[in-house]
mmCIF file of C-alpha atoms in Angstrom:
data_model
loop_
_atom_site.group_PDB
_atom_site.id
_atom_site.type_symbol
_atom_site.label_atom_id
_atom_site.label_comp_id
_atom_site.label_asym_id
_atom_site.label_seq_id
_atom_site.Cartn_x
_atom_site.Cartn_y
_atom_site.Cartn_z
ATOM 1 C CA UNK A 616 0.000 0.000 0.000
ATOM 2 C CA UNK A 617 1.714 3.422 -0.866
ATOM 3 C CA UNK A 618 0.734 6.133 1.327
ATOM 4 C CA UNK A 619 0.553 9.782 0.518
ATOM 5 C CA UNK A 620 1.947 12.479 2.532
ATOM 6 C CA UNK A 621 -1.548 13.324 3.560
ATOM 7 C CA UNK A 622 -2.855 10.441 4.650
ATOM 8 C CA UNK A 623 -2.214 10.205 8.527
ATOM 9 C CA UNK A 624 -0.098 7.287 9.731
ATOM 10 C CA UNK A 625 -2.515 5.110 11.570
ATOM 11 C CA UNK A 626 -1.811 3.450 15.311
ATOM 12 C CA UNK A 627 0.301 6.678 15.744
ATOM 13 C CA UNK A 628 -0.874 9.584 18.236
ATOM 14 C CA UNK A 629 -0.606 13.306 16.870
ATOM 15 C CA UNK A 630 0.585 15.482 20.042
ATOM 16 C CA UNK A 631 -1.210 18.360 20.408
ATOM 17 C CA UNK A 632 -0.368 22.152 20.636
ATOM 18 C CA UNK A 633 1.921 22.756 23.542
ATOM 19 C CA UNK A 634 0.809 25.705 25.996
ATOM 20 C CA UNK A 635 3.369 27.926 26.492
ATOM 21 C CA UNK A 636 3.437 29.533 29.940
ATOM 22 C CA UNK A 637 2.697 32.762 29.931
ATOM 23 C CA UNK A 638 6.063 35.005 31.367
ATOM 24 C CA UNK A 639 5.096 38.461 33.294
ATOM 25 C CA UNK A 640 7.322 40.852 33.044
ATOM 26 C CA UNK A 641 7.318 43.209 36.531
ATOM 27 C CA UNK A 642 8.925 46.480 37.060
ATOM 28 C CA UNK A 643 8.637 49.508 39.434
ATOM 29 C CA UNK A 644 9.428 53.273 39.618
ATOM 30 C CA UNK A 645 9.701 54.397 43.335
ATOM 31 C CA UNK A 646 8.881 57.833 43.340
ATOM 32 C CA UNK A 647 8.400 58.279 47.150
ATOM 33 C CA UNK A 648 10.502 61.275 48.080
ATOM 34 C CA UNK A 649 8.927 63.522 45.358
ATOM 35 C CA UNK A 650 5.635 62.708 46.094
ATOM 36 C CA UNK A 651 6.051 63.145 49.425
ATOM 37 C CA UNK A 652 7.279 66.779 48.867
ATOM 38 C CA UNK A 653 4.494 67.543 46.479
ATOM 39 C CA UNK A 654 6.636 67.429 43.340
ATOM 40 C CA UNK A 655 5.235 64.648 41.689
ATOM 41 C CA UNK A 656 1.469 63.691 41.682
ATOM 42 C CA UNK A 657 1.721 59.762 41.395
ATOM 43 C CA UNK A 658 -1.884 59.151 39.448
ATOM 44 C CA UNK A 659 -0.700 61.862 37.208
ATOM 45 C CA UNK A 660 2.314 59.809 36.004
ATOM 46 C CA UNK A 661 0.534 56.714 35.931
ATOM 47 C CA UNK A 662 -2.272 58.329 33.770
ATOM 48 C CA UNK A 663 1.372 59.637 30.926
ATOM 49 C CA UNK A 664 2.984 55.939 31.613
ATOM 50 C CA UNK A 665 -0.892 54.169 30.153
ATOM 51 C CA UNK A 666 -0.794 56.675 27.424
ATOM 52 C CA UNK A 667 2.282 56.914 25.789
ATOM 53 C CA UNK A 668 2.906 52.683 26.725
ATOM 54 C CA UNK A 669 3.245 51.202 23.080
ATOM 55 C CA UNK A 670 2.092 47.670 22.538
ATOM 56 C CA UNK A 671 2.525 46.226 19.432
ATOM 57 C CA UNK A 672 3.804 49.231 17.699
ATOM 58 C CA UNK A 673 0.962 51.462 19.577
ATOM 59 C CA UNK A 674 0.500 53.839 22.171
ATOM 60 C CA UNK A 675 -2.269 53.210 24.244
ATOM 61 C CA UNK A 676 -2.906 49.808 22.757
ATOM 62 C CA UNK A 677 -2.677 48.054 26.560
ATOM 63 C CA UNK A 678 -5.969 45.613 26.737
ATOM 64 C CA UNK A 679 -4.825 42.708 29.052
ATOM 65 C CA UNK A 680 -1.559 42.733 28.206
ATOM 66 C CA UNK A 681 -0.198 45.302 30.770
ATOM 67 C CA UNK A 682 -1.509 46.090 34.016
ATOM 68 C CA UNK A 683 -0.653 48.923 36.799
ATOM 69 C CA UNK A 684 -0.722 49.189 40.537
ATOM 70 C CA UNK A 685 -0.143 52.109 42.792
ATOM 71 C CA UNK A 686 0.932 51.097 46.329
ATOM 72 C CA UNK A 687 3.118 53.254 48.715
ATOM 73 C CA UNK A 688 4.078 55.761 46.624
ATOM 74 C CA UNK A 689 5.654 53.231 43.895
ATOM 75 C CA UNK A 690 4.206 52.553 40.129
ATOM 76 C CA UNK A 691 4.263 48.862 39.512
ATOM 77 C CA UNK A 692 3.738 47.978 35.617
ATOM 78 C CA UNK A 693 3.276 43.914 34.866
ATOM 79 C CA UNK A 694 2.936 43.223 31.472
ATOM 80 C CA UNK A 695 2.438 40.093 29.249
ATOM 81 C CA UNK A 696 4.030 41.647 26.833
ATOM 82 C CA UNK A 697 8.769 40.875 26.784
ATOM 83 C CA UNK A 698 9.481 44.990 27.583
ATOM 84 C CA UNK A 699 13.128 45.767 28.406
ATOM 85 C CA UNK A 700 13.213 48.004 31.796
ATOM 86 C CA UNK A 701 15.057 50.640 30.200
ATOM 87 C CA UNK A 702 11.501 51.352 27.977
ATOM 88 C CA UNK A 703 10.337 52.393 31.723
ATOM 89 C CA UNK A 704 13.371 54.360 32.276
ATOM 90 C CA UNK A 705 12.673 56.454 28.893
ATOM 91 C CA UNK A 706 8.958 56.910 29.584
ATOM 92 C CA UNK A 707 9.986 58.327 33.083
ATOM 93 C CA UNK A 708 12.343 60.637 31.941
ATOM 94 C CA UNK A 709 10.052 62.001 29.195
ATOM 95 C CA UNK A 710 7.347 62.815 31.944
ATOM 96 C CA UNK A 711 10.176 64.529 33.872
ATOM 97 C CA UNK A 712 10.946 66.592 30.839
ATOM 98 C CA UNK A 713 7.511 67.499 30.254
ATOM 99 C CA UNK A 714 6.866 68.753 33.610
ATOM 100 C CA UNK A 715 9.873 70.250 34.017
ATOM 101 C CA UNK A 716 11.276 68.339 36.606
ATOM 102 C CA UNK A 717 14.650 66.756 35.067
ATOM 103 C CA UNK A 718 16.619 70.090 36.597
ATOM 104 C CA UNK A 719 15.844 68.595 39.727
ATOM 105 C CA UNK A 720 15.381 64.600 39.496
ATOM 106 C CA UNK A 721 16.632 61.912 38.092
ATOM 107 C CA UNK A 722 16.478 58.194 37.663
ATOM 108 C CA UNK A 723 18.344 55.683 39.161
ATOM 109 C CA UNK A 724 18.355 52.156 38.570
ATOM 110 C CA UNK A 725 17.929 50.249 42.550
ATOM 111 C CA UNK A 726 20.287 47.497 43.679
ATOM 112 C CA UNK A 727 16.840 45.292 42.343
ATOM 113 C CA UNK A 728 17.152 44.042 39.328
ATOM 114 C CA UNK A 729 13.682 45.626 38.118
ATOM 115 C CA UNK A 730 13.345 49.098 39.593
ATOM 116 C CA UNK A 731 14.078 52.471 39.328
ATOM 117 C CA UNK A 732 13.945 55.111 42.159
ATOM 118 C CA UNK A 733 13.235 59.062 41.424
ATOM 119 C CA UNK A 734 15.963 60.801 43.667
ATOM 120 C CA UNK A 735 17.044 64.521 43.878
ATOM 121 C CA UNK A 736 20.748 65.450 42.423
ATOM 122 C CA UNK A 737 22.936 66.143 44.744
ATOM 123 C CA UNK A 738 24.212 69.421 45.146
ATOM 124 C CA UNK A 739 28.161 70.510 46.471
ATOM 125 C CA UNK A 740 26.109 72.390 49.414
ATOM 126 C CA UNK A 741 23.618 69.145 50.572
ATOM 127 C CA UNK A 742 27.004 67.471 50.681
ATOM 128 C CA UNK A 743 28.903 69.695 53.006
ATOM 129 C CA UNK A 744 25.823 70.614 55.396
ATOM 130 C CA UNK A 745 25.749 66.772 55.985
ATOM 131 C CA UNK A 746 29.337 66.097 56.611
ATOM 132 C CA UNK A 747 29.701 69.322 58.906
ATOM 133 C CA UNK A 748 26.124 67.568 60.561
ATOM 134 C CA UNK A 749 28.712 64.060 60.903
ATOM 135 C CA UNK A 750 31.377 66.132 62.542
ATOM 136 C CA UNK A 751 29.205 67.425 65.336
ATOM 137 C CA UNK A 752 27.266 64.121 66.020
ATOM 138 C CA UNK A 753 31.206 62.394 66.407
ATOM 139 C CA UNK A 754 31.955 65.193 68.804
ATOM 140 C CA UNK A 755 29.315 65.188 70.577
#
């Protein structure tokens, strides 16, 4: 009997699709110090992050596929979606720009692997107020 290529070999299971787990990808921006001082209104910058987010090639474009929480003072984004956490990074600083706030913050990368942190730059004056504040504490 000559079998065609079509013809399904019988006695012989066909595996099925494998399910690929799904990966979710989790970052955070800690932006406690300037929204404690007033600087930065968090649901502001998670309202620029949603919008200018680009899935597939477009802004906005989140449906399921990315997700955001607001919890003490930090912006957690989890998406289904492989972003690279310097993507974050940029959108950050962009907001910064726009509001005028890169003259006085920046954005660090933490000692965790997936977070940045919104810190003020330090200035030659911060830096010799607190080591003339050291020398008084050690003499004391």
């Amino acid at each position: 009997m000559v079998r065609n290529a079509a013809t399904p070999v019988v006695g012989k299971k066909v595996k099925g699709v494998k399910k690929t787990r799904q990966i979710t990808y989790k970052f955070h921006v800690d932006a406690h110090i300037p929204v404690q001082d007033g600087i930065l209104d968090l649901d502001h910058f998670e309202q620029y992050i949603r919008d200018k987010f680009k899935v597939d090639g477009k802004a906005g474009n989140l449906k399921d596929k990315v997700r955001f929480h607001k919890k003490l003072n930090r912006l957690y984004v989890f998406t289904e979606v492989k972003t690279s956490k310097r993507y974050l990074k940029y959108l950050t600083k962009k907001y910064l720009k726009k509001h005028s706030l890169r003259d006085w913050l920046h954005v660090v990368s933490k000692q965790n692997q997936r977070a940045y942190e919104l810190r003020y730059y330090n200035i030659a004056g911060d830096q010799e107020e607190a080591a003339e504040q050291e020398e008084e504490e050690t003499k004391q």
